[in-house]
Coordinates of C-alpha atoms and ligand atoms in Angstrom, one line a residue:
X1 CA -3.4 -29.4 7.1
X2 CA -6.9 -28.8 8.1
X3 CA -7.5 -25.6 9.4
X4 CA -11.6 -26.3 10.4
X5 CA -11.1 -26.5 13.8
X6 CA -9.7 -22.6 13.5
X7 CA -14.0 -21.4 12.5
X8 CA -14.0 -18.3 14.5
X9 CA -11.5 -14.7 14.2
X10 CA -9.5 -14.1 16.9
X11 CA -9.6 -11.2 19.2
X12 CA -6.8 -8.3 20.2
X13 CA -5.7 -7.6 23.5
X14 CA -2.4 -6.4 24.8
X15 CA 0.5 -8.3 25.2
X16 CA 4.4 -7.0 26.6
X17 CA 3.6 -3.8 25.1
X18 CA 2.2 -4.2 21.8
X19 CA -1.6 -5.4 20.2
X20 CA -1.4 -9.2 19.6
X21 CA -3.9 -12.2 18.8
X22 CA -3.4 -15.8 20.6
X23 CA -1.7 -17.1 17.1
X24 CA 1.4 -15.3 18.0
X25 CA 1.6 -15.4 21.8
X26 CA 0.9 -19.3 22.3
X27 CA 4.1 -20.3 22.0
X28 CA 5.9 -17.4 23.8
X29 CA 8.4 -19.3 26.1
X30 CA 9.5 -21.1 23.0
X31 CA 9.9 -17.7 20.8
X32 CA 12.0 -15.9 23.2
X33 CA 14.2 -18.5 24.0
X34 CA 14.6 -19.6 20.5
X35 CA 18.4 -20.4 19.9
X36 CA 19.8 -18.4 16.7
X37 CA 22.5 -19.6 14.6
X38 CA 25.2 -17.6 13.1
X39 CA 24.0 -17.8 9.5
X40 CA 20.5 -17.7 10.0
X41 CA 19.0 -15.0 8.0
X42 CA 16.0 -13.1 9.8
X43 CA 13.6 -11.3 7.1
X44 CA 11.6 -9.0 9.5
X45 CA 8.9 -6.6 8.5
X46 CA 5.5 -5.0 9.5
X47 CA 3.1 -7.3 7.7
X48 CA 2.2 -7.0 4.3
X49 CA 5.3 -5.1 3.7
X50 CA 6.5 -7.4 1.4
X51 CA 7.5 -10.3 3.3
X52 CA 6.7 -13.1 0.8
X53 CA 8.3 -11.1 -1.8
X54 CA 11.7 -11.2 0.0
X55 CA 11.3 -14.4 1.2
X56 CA 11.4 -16.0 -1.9
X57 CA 14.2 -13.6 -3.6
X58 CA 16.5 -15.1 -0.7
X59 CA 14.6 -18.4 -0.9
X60 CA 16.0 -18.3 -4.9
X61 CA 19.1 -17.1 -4.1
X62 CA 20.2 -19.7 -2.0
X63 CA 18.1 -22.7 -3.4
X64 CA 17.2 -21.7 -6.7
X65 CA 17.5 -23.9 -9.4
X66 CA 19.3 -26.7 -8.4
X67 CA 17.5 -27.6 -4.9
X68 CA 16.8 -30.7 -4.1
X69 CA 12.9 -31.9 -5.0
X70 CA 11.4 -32.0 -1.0
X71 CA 12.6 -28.3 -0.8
X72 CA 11.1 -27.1 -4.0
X73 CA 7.8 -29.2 -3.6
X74 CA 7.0 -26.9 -0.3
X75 CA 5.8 -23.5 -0.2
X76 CA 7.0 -20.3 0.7
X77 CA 5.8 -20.7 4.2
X78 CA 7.1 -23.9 5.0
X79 CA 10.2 -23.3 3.6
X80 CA 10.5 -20.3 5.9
X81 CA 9.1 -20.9 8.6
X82 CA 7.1 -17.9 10.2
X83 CA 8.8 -17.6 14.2
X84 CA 6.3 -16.6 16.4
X85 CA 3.5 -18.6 14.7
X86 CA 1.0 -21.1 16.2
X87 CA -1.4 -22.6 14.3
X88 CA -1.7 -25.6 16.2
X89 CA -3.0 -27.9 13.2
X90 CA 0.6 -27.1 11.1
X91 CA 3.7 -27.1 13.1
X92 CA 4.7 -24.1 15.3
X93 CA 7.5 -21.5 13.6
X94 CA 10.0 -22.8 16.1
X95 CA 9.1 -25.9 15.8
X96 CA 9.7 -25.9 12.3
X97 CA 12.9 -24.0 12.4
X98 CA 14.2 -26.5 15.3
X99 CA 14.1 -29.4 12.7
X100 CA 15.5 -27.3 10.1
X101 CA 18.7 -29.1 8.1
X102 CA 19.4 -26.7 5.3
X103 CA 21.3 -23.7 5.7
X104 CA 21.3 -20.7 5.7
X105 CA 17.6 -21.2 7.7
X106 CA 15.6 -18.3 6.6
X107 CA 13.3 -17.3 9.3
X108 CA 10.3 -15.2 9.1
X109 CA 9.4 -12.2 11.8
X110 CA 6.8 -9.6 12.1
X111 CA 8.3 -8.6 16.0
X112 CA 9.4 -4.9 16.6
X113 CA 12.5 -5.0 17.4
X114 CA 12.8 -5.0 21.0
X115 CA 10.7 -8.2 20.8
X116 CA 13.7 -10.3 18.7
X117 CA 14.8 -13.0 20.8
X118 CA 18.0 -11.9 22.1
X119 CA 20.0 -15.0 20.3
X120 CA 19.6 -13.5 17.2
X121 CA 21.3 -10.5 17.9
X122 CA 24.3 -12.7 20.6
X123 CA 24.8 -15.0 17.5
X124 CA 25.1 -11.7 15.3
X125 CA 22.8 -13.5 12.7
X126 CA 21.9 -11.5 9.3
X127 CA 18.5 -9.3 9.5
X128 CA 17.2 -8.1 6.3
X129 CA 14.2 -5.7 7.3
X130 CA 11.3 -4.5 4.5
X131 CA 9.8 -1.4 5.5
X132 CA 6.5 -0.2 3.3
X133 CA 4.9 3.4 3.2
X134 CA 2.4 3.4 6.0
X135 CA -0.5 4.3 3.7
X136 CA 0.0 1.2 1.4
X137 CA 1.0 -0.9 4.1
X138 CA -2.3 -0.3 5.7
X139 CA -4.7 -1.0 2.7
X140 CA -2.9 -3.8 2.3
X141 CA -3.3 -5.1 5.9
X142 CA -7.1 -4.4 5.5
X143 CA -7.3 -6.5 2.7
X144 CA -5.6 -9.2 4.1
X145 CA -7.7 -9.4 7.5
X146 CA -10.8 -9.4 5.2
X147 CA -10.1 -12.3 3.6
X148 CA -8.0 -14.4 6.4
X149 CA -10.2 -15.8 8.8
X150 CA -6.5 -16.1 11.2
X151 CA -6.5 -12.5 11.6
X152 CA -9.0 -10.5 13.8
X153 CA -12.6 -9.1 12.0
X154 CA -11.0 -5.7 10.4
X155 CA -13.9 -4.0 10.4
X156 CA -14.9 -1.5 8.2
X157 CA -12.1 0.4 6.5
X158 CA -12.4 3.1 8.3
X159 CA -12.1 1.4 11.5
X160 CA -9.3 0.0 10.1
X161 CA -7.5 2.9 9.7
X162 CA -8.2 4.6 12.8
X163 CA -6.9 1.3 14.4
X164 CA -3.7 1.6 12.5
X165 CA -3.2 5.4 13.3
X166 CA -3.8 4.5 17.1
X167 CA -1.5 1.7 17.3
X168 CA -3.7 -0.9 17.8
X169 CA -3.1 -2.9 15.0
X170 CA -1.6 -6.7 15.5
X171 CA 2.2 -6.4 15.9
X172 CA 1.8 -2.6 16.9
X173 CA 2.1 0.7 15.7
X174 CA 3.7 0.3 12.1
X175 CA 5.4 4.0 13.3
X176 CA 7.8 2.7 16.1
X177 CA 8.1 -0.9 14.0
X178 CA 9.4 1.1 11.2
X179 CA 11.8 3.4 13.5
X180 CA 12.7 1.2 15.8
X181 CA 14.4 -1.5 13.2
X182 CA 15.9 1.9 12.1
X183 CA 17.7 2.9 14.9
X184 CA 18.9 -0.7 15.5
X185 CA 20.8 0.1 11.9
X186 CA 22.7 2.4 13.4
X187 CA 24.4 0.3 15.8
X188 CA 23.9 -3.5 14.8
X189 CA 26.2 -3.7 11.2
X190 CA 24.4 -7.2 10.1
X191 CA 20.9 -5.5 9.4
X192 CA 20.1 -4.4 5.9
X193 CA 17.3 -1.9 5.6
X194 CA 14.6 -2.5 2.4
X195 CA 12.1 -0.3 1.1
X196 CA 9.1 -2.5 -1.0
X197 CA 8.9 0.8 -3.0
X198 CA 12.6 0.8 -4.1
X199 CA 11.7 -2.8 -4.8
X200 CA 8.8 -2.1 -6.8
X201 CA 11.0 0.5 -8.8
X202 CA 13.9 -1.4 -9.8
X203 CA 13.9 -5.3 -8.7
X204 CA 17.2 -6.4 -10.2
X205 CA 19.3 -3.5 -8.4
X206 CA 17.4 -4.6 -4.9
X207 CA 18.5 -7.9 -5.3
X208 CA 22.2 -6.6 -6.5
X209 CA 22.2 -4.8 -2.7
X210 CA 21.0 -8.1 -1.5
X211 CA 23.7 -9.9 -2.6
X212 CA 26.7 -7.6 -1.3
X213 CA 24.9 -7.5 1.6
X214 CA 25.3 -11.4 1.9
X215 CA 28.3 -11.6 0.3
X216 CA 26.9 -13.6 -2.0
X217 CA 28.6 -14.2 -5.7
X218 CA 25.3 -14.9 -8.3
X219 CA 25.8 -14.7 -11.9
X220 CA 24.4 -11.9 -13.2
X221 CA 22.5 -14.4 -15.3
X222 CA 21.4 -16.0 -12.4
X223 CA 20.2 -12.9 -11.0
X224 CA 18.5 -11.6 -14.0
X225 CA 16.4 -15.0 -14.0
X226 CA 15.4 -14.6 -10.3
X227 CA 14.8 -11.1 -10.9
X228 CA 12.3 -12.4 -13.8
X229 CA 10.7 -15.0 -11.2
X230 CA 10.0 -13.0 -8.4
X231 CA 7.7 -10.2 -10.9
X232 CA 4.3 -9.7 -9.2
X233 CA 2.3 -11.9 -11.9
X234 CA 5.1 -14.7 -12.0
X235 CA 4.7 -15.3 -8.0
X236 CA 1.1 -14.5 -8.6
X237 CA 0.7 -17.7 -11.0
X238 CA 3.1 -19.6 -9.1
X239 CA 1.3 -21.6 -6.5
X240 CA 4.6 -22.2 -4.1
X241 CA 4.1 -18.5 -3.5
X242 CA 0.5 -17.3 -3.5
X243 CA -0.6 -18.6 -0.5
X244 CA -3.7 -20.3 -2.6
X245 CA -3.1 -23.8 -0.6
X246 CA -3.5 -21.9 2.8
X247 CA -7.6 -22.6 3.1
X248 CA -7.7 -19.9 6.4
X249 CA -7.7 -17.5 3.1
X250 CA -10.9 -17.1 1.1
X251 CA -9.4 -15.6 -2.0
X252 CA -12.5 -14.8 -3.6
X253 CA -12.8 -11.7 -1.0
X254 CA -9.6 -10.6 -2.0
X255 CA -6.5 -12.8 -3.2
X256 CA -3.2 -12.7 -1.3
X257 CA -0.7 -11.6 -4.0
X258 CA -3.8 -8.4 -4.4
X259 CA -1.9 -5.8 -6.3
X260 CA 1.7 -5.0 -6.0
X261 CA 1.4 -1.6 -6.2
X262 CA 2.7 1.6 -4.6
X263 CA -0.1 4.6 -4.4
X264 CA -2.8 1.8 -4.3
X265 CA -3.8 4.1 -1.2
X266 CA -5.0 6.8 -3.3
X267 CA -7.7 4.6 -4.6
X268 CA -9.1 3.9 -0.5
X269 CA -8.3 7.0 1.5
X270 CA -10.7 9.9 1.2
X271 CA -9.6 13.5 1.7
X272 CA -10.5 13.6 4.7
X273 CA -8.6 10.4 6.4
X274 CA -5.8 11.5 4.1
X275 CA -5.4 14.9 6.0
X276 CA -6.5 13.3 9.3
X277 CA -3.6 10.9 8.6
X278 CA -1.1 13.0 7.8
X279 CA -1.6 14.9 10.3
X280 CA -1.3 11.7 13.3
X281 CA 1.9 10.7 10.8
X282 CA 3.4 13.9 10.9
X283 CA 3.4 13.8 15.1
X284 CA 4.2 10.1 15.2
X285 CA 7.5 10.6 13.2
X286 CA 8.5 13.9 14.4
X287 CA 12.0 12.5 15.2
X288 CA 12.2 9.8 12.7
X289 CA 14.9 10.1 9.8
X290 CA 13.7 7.0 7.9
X291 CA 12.2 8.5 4.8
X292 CA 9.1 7.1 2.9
X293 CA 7.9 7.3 -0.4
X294 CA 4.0 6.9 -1.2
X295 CA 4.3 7.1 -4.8
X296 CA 7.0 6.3 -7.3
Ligands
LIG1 P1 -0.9 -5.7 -1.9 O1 -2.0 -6.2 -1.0 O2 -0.8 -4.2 -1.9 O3 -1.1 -6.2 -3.3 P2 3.4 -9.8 2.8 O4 4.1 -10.8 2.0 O5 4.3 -9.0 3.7 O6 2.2 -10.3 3.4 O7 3.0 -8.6 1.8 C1 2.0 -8.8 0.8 C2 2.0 -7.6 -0.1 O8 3.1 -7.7 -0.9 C3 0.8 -7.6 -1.0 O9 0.5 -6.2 -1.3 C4 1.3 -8.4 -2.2 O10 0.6 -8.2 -3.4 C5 2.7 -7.7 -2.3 N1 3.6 -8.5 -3.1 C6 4.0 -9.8 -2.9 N2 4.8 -10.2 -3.9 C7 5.0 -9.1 -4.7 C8 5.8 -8.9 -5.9 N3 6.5 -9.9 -6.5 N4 5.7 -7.7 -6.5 C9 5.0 -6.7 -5.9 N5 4.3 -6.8 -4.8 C10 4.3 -8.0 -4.2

Protein backbone atom coordinates (compact mmCIF):
# COMPACT_ATOMS: atom_id res chain seq x y z
CA UNK A 1 0.00 0.00 0.00
CA UNK A 2 1.37 3.36 -0.33
CA UNK A 3 1.05 5.26 2.68
CA UNK A 4 2.72 8.88 0.95
CA UNK A 5 -0.27 10.58 0.65
CA UNK A 6 -0.49 10.13 4.78
CA UNK A 7 3.02 12.97 5.12
CA UNK A 8 1.70 14.89 7.96
CA UNK A 9 0.83 13.54 12.07
CA UNK A 10 -2.45 13.86 12.97
CA UNK A 11 -3.90 16.03 15.63
CA UNK A 12 -6.17 15.16 19.02
CA UNK A 13 -9.33 16.50 19.78
CA UNK A 14 -12.32 15.03 21.59
CA UNK A 15 -14.59 12.68 20.31
CA UNK A 16 -17.97 10.91 22.40
CA UNK A 17 -16.00 11.30 25.42
CA UNK A 18 -12.58 10.12 24.93
CA UNK A 19 -9.07 11.80 22.97
CA UNK A 20 -9.08 10.46 19.39
CA UNK A 21 -7.26 11.21 15.91
CA UNK A 22 -9.27 11.21 12.42
CA UNK A 23 -7.77 7.49 11.74
CA UNK A 24 -10.22 6.08 14.12
CA UNK A 25 -13.29 8.29 13.89
CA UNK A 26 -13.62 8.35 9.91
CA UNK A 27 -15.43 5.47 9.68
CA UNK A 28 -17.68 5.91 12.77
CA UNK A 29 -21.21 5.00 11.40
CA UNK A 30 -19.60 1.88 10.07
CA UNK A 31 -17.82 0.88 13.56
CA UNK A 32 -20.83 1.20 15.61
CA UNK A 33 -23.03 -0.51 13.56
CA UNK A 34 -20.72 -3.27 12.74
CA UNK A 35 -22.65 -6.60 12.82
CA UNK A 36 -20.78 -9.23 15.29
CA UNK A 37 -20.96 -12.82 14.89
CA UNK A 38 -21.28 -15.42 17.46
CA UNK A 39 -17.79 -16.77 17.27
CA UNK A 40 -15.90 -13.78 16.55
CA UNK A 41 -13.21 -13.33 18.94
CA UNK A 42 -12.64 -9.56 19.97
CA UNK A 43 -8.88 -9.06 21.36
CA UNK A 44 -9.20 -5.56 23.08
CA UNK A 45 -6.53 -3.67 24.84
CA UNK A 46 -5.10 -0.10 25.53
CA UNK A 47 -2.44 0.08 22.84
CA UNK A 48 0.80 -1.32 23.21
CA UNK A 49 -0.46 -3.62 25.77
CA UNK A 50 0.41 -6.40 23.95
CA UNK A 51 -2.03 -6.64 21.19
CA UNK A 52 0.15 -8.19 18.41
CA UNK A 53 1.40 -10.51 20.92
CA UNK A 54 -2.03 -12.00 21.47
CA UNK A 55 -3.08 -11.68 18.18
CA UNK A 56 -0.92 -14.00 16.86
CA UNK A 57 -1.04 -16.65 19.86
CA UNK A 58 -4.90 -16.87 18.77
CA UNK A 59 -3.89 -16.30 15.12
CA UNK A 60 -1.56 -19.78 15.76
CA UNK A 61 -4.02 -21.34 17.60
CA UNK A 62 -6.57 -21.46 15.17
CA UNK A 63 -4.46 -21.37 11.86
CA UNK A 64 -1.28 -22.52 12.83
CA UNK A 65 0.51 -24.91 10.91
CA UNK A 66 -1.74 -26.24 8.53
CA UNK A 67 -3.42 -22.84 7.09
CA UNK A 68 -3.86 -22.53 3.82
CA UNK A 69 -0.90 -20.42 1.88
CA UNK A 70 -3.11 -16.82 1.20
CA UNK A 71 -3.65 -16.75 5.11
CA UNK A 72 -0.11 -17.35 6.05
CA UNK A 73 1.45 -15.09 3.31
CA UNK A 74 -0.49 -11.99 5.13
CA UNK A 75 0.59 -10.27 8.14
CA UNK A 76 -0.63 -10.00 11.49
CA UNK A 77 -2.63 -6.97 10.65
CA UNK A 78 -4.36 -8.12 7.77
CA UNK A 79 -5.14 -11.17 9.09
CA UNK A 80 -6.85 -9.35 11.99
CA UNK A 81 -8.14 -6.78 11.01
CA UNK A 82 -7.87 -3.57 13.30
CA UNK A 83 -12.01 -2.35 13.81
CA UNK A 84 -12.06 1.09 14.10
CA UNK A 85 -9.21 1.76 11.56
CA UNK A 86 -9.04 4.05 8.52
CA UNK A 87 -6.30 4.39 6.63
CA UNK A 88 -7.87 5.11 3.53
CA UNK A 89 -4.96 3.77 1.22
CA UNK A 90 -5.44 -0.02 2.87
CA UNK A 91 -8.92 -1.14 3.45
CA UNK A 92 -10.98 0.08 6.52
CA UNK A 93 -11.10 -2.49 9.73
CA UNK A 94 -14.69 -3.13 8.86
CA UNK A 95 -14.21 -3.36 5.65
CA UNK A 96 -11.89 -5.98 5.97
CA UNK A 97 -13.74 -7.93 8.57
CA UNK A 98 -17.07 -7.54 6.24
CA UNK A 99 -15.27 -9.74 3.52
CA UNK A 100 -13.86 -12.04 6.04
CA UNK A 101 -14.46 -15.99 5.09
CA UNK A 102 -12.49 -17.80 7.75
CA UNK A 103 -13.68 -18.32 11.07
CA UNK A 104 -13.34 -17.67 14.03
CA UNK A 105 -12.71 -13.71 12.62
CA UNK A 106 -10.30 -12.35 15.06
CA UNK A 107 -10.96 -8.75 15.33
CA UNK A 108 -8.66 -6.13 16.76
CA UNK A 109 -9.97 -3.20 19.28
CA UNK A 110 -8.36 -0.48 21.22
CA UNK A 111 -12.22 1.05 22.33
CA UNK A 112 -13.04 1.39 26.08
CA UNK A 113 -15.55 -0.48 26.64
CA UNK A 114 -18.54 1.51 26.58
CA UNK A 115 -17.39 2.30 22.97
CA UNK A 116 -17.82 -1.74 21.76
CA UNK A 117 -20.41 -1.82 19.22
CA UNK A 118 -23.35 -3.17 20.95
CA UNK A 119 -23.41 -6.47 18.49
CA UNK A 120 -20.67 -7.76 19.98
CA UNK A 121 -21.93 -8.00 23.23
CA UNK A 122 -26.15 -9.06 21.61
CA UNK A 123 -24.20 -11.80 19.70
CA UNK A 124 -22.35 -12.73 23.04
CA UNK A 125 -19.05 -13.00 20.97
CA UNK A 126 -15.70 -14.00 22.95
CA UNK A 127 -13.55 -10.87 24.26
CA UNK A 128 -10.07 -11.58 25.30
CA UNK A 129 -8.76 -8.22 26.95
CA UNK A 130 -4.75 -7.51 27.64
CA UNK A 131 -4.30 -5.12 30.22
CA UNK A 132 -0.36 -3.73 30.84
CA UNK A 133 1.04 -1.84 33.93
CA UNK A 134 0.34 1.77 33.21
CA UNK A 135 4.06 2.68 33.61
CA UNK A 136 5.23 0.30 30.80
CA UNK A 137 2.32 0.73 28.90
CA UNK A 138 3.13 4.38 28.65
CA UNK A 139 6.94 4.14 27.54
CA UNK A 140 5.81 1.97 25.25
CA UNK A 141 3.16 4.23 23.75
CA UNK A 142 5.89 6.97 23.56
CA UNK A 143 7.99 4.94 21.66
CA UNK A 144 5.57 4.05 19.31
CA UNK A 145 4.21 7.66 18.49
CA UNK A 146 7.92 8.54 17.94
CA UNK A 147 8.47 6.48 15.32
CA UNK A 148 4.75 6.19 13.61
CA UNK A 149 4.11 9.01 11.59
CA UNK A 150 -0.02 7.64 11.96
CA UNK A 151 0.01 8.64 15.46
CA UNK A 152 -0.06 12.32 16.70
CA UNK A 153 3.76 14.16 17.43
CA UNK A 154 4.36 12.72 21.15
CA UNK A 155 6.27 15.25 22.12
CA UNK A 156 8.87 15.18 24.51
CA UNK A 157 8.70 12.40 27.01
CA UNK A 158 7.65 14.34 29.57
CA UNK A 159 4.86 15.75 27.73
CA UNK A 160 4.06 12.48 27.05
CA UNK A 161 3.57 11.44 30.37
CA UNK A 162 1.75 14.28 31.65
CA UNK A 163 -0.63 13.61 28.60
CA UNK A 164 -1.13 10.11 29.75
CA UNK A 165 -1.70 10.91 33.49
CA UNK A 166 -4.38 13.62 32.30
CA UNK A 167 -6.19 11.41 30.07
CA UNK A 168 -5.50 12.87 27.00
CA UNK A 169 -3.92 10.22 25.33
CA UNK A 170 -5.55 8.54 21.95
CA UNK A 171 -8.15 6.08 23.10
CA UNK A 172 -8.40 7.78 26.65
CA UNK A 173 -7.29 7.46 30.03
CA UNK A 174 -5.49 3.98 30.14
CA UNK A 175 -7.14 4.20 34.07
CA UNK A 176 -10.88 3.85 33.14
CA UNK A 177 -9.85 1.55 29.93
CA UNK A 178 -8.20 -0.72 32.26
CA UNK A 179 -11.31 -0.63 34.87
CA UNK A 180 -13.86 -0.33 32.84
CA UNK A 181 -13.10 -3.84 30.77
CA UNK A 182 -12.89 -4.91 34.46
CA UNK A 183 -16.11 -4.29 35.68
CA UNK A 184 -17.63 -5.57 32.42
CA UNK A 185 -15.90 -9.12 33.78
CA UNK A 186 -18.09 -9.14 36.39
CA UNK A 187 -21.14 -9.36 34.59
CA UNK A 188 -20.41 -10.40 30.85
CA UNK A 189 -19.07 -14.36 31.38
CA UNK A 190 -17.47 -14.45 27.63
CA UNK A 191 -14.59 -11.92 28.49
CA UNK A 192 -11.21 -13.22 29.60
CA UNK A 193 -9.04 -10.81 31.47
CA UNK A 194 -4.93 -10.85 30.46
CA UNK A 195 -2.16 -9.30 32.04
CA UNK A 196 1.15 -8.83 29.40
CA UNK A 197 3.12 -9.20 32.71
CA UNK A 198 1.71 -12.79 33.60
CA UNK A 199 2.46 -13.22 29.86
CA UNK A 200 5.92 -12.15 30.01
CA UNK A 201 6.36 -14.55 33.21
CA UNK A 202 5.14 -17.70 32.03
CA UNK A 203 3.94 -17.82 28.21
CA UNK A 204 2.89 -21.50 27.93
CA UNK A 205 0.49 -21.35 31.10
CA UNK A 206 -1.21 -17.99 29.46
CA UNK A 207 -1.88 -19.77 26.45
CA UNK A 208 -3.08 -23.00 28.68
CA UNK A 209 -5.85 -20.26 30.17
CA UNK A 210 -6.38 -19.34 26.67
CA UNK A 211 -7.31 -22.45 25.60
CA UNK A 212 -9.99 -23.37 28.35
CA UNK A 213 -11.15 -20.20 27.95
CA UNK A 214 -12.04 -21.16 24.20
CA UNK A 215 -12.62 -24.47 24.73
CA UNK A 216 -10.14 -25.26 22.65
CA UNK A 217 -8.36 -28.92 22.61
CA UNK A 218 -4.37 -28.17 21.31
CA UNK A 219 -1.84 -30.80 21.89
CA UNK A 220 0.26 -29.98 24.39
CA UNK A 221 2.89 -30.35 21.66
CA UNK A 222 1.10 -28.07 19.67
CA UNK A 223 1.07 -25.63 22.34
CA UNK A 224 4.63 -25.99 23.37
CA UNK A 225 5.59 -25.08 19.60
CA UNK A 226 3.35 -21.88 19.58
CA UNK A 227 4.51 -21.06 22.86
CA UNK A 228 8.20 -21.32 21.24
CA UNK A 229 6.92 -19.06 18.14
CA UNK A 230 5.32 -16.34 19.83
CA UNK A 231 8.96 -15.58 22.16
CA UNK A 232 9.81 -11.83 21.81
CA UNK A 233 12.90 -12.47 19.34
CA UNK A 234 11.05 -15.26 17.24
CA UNK A 235 8.10 -12.58 16.32
CA UNK A 236 10.87 -10.08 16.39
CA UNK A 237 12.61 -11.92 13.30
CA UNK A 238 9.47 -12.97 11.85
CA UNK A 239 8.41 -10.39 9.34
CA UNK A 240 4.41 -11.48 9.44
CA UNK A 241 4.59 -10.01 12.83
CA UNK A 242 6.96 -7.03 13.22
CA UNK A 243 5.19 -4.59 11.56
CA UNK A 244 8.59 -3.95 9.36
CA UNK A 245 6.31 -3.91 5.98
CA UNK A 246 4.06 -1.10 7.50
CA UNK A 247 6.24 2.07 5.84
CA UNK A 248 4.06 4.72 8.28
CA UNK A 249 6.80 3.20 10.79
CA UNK A 250 10.45 4.45 10.66
CA UNK A 251 12.09 1.74 12.54
CA UNK A 252 15.31 3.27 12.73
CA UNK A 253 13.74 5.75 15.52
CA UNK A 254 12.75 2.94 17.41
CA UNK A 255 11.45 -0.62 15.99
CA UNK A 256 7.94 -1.92 16.80
CA UNK A 257 8.68 -5.24 18.53
CA UNK A 258 11.22 -2.43 21.00
CA UNK A 259 11.71 -4.53 24.06
CA UNK A 260 9.37 -6.97 25.60
CA UNK A 261 9.99 -6.09 28.89
CA UNK A 262 8.26 -5.46 32.15
CA UNK A 263 10.12 -2.52 34.46
CA UNK A 264 11.45 -1.00 31.07
CA UNK A 265 9.88 2.11 32.93
CA UNK A 266 12.51 2.36 35.45
CA UNK A 267 14.99 3.02 32.74
CA UNK A 268 12.54 6.51 31.51
CA UNK A 269 10.88 7.80 34.66
CA UNK A 270 12.87 10.07 36.95
CA UNK A 271 12.14 10.25 40.59
CA UNK A 272 10.36 12.84 40.37
CA UNK A 273 7.55 11.78 37.53
CA UNK A 274 7.70 8.51 39.35
CA UNK A 275 6.27 10.05 42.69
CA UNK A 276 4.25 12.60 40.73
CA UNK A 277 2.82 9.50 39.06
CA UNK A 278 2.07 7.56 41.70
CA UNK A 279 0.58 9.92 43.33
CA UNK A 280 -2.25 10.80 40.10
CA UNK A 281 -2.41 6.65 39.96
CA UNK A 282 -3.06 6.33 43.45
CA UNK A 283 -6.38 8.85 43.08
CA UNK A 284 -7.30 7.58 39.63
CA UNK A 285 -7.67 3.95 40.99
CA UNK A 286 -8.90 4.64 44.38
CA UNK A 287 -11.85 2.18 43.76
CA UNK A 288 -10.32 -0.08 41.23
CA UNK A 289 -9.74 -3.88 42.35
CA UNK A 290 -7.72 -4.77 39.17
CA UNK A 291 -4.24 -5.28 40.48
CA UNK A 292 -1.03 -4.41 38.47
CA UNK A 293 2.35 -5.53 38.62
CA UNK A 294 5.31 -3.14 37.45
CA UNK A 295 7.96 -5.61 37.89
CA UNK A 296 8.19 -9.42 37.83
P1 LIG B 1 7.70 -2.53 24.11
O1 LIG B 1 7.58 -1.24 23.37
O2 LIG B 1 7.73 -2.32 25.59
O3 LIG B 1 8.83 -3.39 23.64
P2 LIG B 1 0.98 -3.74 20.86
O4 LIG B 1 1.07 -4.98 20.07
O5 LIG B 1 -0.24 -3.67 21.72
O6 LIG B 1 1.21 -2.54 20.03
O7 LIG B 1 2.14 -3.79 21.96
C1 LIG B 1 3.49 -3.68 21.59
C2 LIG B 1 4.34 -3.99 22.79
O8 LIG B 1 4.29 -5.40 23.03
C3 LIG B 1 5.81 -3.65 22.56
O9 LIG B 1 6.34 -3.36 23.86
C4 LIG B 1 6.32 -4.99 22.01
O10 LIG B 1 7.70 -5.15 22.07
C5 LIG B 1 5.59 -5.93 22.95
N1 LIG B 1 5.56 -7.30 22.43
C6 LIG B 1 5.09 -7.73 21.24
N2 LIG B 1 5.30 -9.05 21.11
C7 LIG B 1 5.91 -9.47 22.25
C8 LIG B 1 6.40 -10.72 22.71
N3 LIG B 1 6.31 -11.82 21.96
N4 LIG B 1 6.98 -10.78 23.93
C9 LIG B 1 7.07 -9.67 24.70
N5 LIG B 1 6.64 -8.46 24.32
C10 LIG B 1 6.06 -8.35 23.11
Amino acid sequence: PDFSSISSRPTIFEFEGISMINHFTENWEKVKNFQARPDDILIATYPKAGTTWVSYILDLLYFGENAPEEHTSQPIYMRVPFLESCFKVIASGTELADNMTTSPRLIKTHLPVQLIPKSFWEQNSRVVYVARNAKDNVVSYFHFDRMNIVEPDPGDWNTFLHRFMDGKSVFGPWYDHVNGYWEKKQTYSNLLYLFYEDLVEDTGREVDRLCSFLGLSTSVSDREKITKDVQFDAMKQNKMTNYSTLPVMDFKISPFMRKGKVGDWKNHFTVAQNEQFDEVYKEKMKNATVKFRTEI
